[in-house]
Coordinates of C-alpha atoms in Angstrom, one line a residue:
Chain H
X1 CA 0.0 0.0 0.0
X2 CA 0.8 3.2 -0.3
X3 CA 2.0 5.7 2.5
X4 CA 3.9 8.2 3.4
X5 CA 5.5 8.5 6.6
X6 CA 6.7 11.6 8.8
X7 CA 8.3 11.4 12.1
X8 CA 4.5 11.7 14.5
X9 CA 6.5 12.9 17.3
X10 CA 7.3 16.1 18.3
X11 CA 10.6 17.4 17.9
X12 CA 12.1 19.5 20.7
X13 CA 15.8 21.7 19.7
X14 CA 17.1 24.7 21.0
X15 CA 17.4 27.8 19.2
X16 CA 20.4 28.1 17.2
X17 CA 20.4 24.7 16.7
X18 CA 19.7 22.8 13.2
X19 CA 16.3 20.7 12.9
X20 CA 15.9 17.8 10.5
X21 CA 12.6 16.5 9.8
X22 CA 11.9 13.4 7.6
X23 CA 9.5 12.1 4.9
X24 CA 9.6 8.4 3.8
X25 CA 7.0 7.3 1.6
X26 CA 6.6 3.7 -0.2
X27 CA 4.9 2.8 -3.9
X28 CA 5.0 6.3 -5.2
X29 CA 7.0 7.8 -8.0
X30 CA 6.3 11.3 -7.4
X31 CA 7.1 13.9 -9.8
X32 CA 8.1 16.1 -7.4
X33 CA 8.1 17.1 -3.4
X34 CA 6.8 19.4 -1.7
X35 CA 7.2 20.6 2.7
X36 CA 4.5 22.9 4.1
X37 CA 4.1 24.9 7.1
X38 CA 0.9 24.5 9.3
X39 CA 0.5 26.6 12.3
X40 CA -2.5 26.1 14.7
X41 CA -5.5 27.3 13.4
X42 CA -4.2 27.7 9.9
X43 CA -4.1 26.1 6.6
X44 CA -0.6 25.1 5.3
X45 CA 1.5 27.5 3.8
X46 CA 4.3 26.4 0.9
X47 CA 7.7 26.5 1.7
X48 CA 10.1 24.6 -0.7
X49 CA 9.4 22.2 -3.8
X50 CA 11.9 19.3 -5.0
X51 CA 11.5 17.8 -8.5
X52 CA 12.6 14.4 -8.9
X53 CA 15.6 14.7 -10.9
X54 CA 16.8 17.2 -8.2
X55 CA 18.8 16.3 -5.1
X56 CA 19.1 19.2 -3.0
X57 CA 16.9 23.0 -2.9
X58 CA 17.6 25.8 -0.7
X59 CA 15.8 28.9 0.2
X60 CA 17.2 31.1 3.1
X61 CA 18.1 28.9 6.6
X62 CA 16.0 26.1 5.1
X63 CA 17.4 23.1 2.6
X64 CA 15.4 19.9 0.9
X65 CA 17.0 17.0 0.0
X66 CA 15.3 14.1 -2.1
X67 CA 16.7 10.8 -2.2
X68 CA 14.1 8.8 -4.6
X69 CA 16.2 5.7 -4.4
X70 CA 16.1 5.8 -0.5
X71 CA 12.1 7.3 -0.8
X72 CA 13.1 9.4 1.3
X73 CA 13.5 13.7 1.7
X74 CA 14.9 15.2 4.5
X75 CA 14.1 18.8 5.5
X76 CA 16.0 20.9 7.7
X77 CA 16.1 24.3 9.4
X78 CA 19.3 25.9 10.3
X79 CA 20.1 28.5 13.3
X80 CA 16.4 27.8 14.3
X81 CA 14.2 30.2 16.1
X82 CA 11.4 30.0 18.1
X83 CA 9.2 31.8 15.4
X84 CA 9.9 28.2 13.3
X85 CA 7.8 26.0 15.5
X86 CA 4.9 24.8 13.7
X87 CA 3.6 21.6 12.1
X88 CA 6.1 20.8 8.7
X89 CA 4.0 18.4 6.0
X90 CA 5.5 17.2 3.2
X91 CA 3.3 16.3 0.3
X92 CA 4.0 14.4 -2.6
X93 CA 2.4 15.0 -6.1
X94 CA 2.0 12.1 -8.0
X95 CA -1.3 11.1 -10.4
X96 CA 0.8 13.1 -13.5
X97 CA 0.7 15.9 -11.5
X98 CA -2.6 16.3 -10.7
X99 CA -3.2 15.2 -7.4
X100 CA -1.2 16.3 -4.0
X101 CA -0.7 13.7 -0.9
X102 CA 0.1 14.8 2.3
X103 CA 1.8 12.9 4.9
X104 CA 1.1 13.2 8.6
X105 CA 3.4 16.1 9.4
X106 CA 5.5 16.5 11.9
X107 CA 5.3 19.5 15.1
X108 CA 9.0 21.2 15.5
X109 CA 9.1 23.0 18.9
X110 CA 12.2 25.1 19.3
X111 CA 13.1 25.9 22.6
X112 CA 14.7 29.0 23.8
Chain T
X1 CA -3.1 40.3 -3.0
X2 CA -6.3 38.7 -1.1
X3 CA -5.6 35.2 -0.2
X4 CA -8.2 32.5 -0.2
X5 CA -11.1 33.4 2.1
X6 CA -13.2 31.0 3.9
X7 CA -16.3 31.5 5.6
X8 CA -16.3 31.2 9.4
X9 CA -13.6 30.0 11.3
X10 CA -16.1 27.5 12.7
X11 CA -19.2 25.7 12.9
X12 CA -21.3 23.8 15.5
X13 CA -23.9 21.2 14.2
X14 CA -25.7 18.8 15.8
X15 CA -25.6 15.5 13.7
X16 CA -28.5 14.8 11.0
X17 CA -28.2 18.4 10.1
X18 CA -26.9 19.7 6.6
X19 CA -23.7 22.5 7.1
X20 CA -22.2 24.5 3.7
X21 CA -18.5 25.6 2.9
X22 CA -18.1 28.5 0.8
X23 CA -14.5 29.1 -0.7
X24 CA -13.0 32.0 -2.4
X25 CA -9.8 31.2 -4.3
X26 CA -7.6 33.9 -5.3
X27 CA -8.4 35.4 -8.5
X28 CA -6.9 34.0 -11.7
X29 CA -6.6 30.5 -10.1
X30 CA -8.6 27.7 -12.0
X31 CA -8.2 25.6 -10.1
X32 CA -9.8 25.1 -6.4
X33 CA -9.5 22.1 -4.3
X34 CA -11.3 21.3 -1.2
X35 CA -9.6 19.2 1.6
X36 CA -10.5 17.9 5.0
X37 CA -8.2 17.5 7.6
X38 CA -8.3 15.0 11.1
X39 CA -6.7 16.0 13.9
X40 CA -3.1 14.9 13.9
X41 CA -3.8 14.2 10.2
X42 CA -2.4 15.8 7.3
X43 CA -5.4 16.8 4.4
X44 CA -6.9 14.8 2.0
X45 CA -8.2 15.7 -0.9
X46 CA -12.0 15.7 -1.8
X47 CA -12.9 17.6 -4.9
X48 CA -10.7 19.3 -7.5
X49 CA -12.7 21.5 -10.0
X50 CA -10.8 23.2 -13.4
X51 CA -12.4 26.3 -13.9
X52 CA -16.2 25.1 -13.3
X53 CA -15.4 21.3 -14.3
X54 CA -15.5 18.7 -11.2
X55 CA -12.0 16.5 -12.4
X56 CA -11.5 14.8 -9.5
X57 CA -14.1 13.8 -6.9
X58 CA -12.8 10.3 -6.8
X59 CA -12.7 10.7 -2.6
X60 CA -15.4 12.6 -1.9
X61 CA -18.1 10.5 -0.4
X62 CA -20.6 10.8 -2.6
X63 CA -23.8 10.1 -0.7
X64 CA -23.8 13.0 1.7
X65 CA -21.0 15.4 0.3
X66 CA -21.7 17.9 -2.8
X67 CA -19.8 20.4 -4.4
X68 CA -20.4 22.9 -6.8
X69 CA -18.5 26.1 -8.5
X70 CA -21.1 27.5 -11.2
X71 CA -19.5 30.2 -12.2
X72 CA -15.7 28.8 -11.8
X73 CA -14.8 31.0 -9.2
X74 CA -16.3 30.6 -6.1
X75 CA -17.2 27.4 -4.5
X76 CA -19.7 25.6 -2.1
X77 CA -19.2 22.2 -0.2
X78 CA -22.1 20.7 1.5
X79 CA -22.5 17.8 4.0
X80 CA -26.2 16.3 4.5
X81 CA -26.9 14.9 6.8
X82 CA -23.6 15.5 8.9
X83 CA -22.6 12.7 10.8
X84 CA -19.8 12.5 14.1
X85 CA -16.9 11.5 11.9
X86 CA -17.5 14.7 9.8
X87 CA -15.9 16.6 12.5
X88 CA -13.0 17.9 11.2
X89 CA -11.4 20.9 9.4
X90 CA -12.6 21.6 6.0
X91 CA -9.7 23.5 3.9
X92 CA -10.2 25.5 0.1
X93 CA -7.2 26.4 -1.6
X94 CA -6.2 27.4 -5.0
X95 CA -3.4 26.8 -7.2
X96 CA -3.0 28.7 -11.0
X97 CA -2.8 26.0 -13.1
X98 CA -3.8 22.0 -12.0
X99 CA -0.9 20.7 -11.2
X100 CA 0.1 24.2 -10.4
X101 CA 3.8 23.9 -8.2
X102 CA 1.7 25.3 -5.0
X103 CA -1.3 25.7 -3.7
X104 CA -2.3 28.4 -1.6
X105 CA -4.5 27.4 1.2
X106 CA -7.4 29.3 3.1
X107 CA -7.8 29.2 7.3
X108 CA -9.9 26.4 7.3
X109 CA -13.7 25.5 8.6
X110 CA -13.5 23.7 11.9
X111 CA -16.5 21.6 12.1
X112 CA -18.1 19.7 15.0
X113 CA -20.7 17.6 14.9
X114 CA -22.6 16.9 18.2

């Protein structure tokens, strides 16, 4: 079957310090990757997207990585800040790229 | 630049009773998708119109949900009759083009169904 699996613990770092979050998912070829922000309340807002034929993307303190031989993308979050905690989602489009999947998500707490 | 707008933040029903989404997407998107979300769940699709075309409501459950967007802008999701599982958060959001690299999300609905 199909899933996609993120980490359903919470992950607690200190500021300053650099947070990885995964995304493993099995029986999909997606054509690309995508992380997502949630806060409470709020829907998910887009951070970073990672095709398939790319292994690494960065945009300010964060970086992607897609390994599609390991299924896996790792997403991190350097010289973090309390302002990052929130729920992270990866989503992976699939379907020809019509149809986005979302995995569980994970909640970053970053402690001062 | 508006985002997409959602009405109410939430809404109480007691079960048996019919309860409406309405979505704004932001304009020039085509394409609107509605989603619900469990708690400690990511969302799931339900409905994907183009323009005013349903293409995928392959996971919307047919018997109770609806969906329409007449005019291909705005858009309306109904439950009836609600049931306790509907609880959940309802989420509209909009992307330019299917398949379009992101989608912008509204707030959300939170629903509870007593």
């Amino acid at each position: 079957s199909q899933k996609i699996e993120q980490n359903s613990e919470a992950l607690n770092i200190q500021e300053g310090k650099t947070a990885t979050l995964t995304c493993n998912y099995t029986n999909y070829s997606p054509a690309y990757l995508q992380w997502y922000r949630q806060d409470p309340g709020r829907g998910p807002v887009f951070l970073l997207l990672i095709r398939e034929n790319e292994k690494e993307k960065r945009k300010e303190r964060l970086k992607v990585t897609f390994d599609t031989t390991l299924k896996q993308s790792l997403f991190h979050i350097t010289a973090s800040q309390p302002a990052d905690s929130a729920t992270y989602l990866c989503a992976l489009m699939t379907g020809g790229g019509n149809k986005l999947t979302f995995g569980t998500g994970t909640q970053l707490k970053v402690e001062l | 630049e508006a985002g997409v707008v959602q009405s109410s933040r939430y809404k109480i029903i007691e079960k048996k009773q019919p309860v409406a989404f309405w979505c704004n997407p932001i304009s020039g998107h085509n394409t609107l998708y509605w989603y619900r979300q469990n708690l400690g769940q990511g969302p799931e699709l339900l409905i994907r119109y183009e323009n005013e075309e349903a293409v995928d409501d392959s996971q919307l459950p047919k018997d109770r949900f609806s969906a329409e967007r007449l005019k291909g802008v705005d858009s309306t999701l109904k439950i009836q009759p609600a049931e306790l599982g509907d609880s959940a958060v309802y989420l509209c959001a909009s992307s330019f083009i299917t398949g379009g690299e992101t989608q912008y999300f509204g707030p959300g609905t939170r629903l509870l169904v007593l």
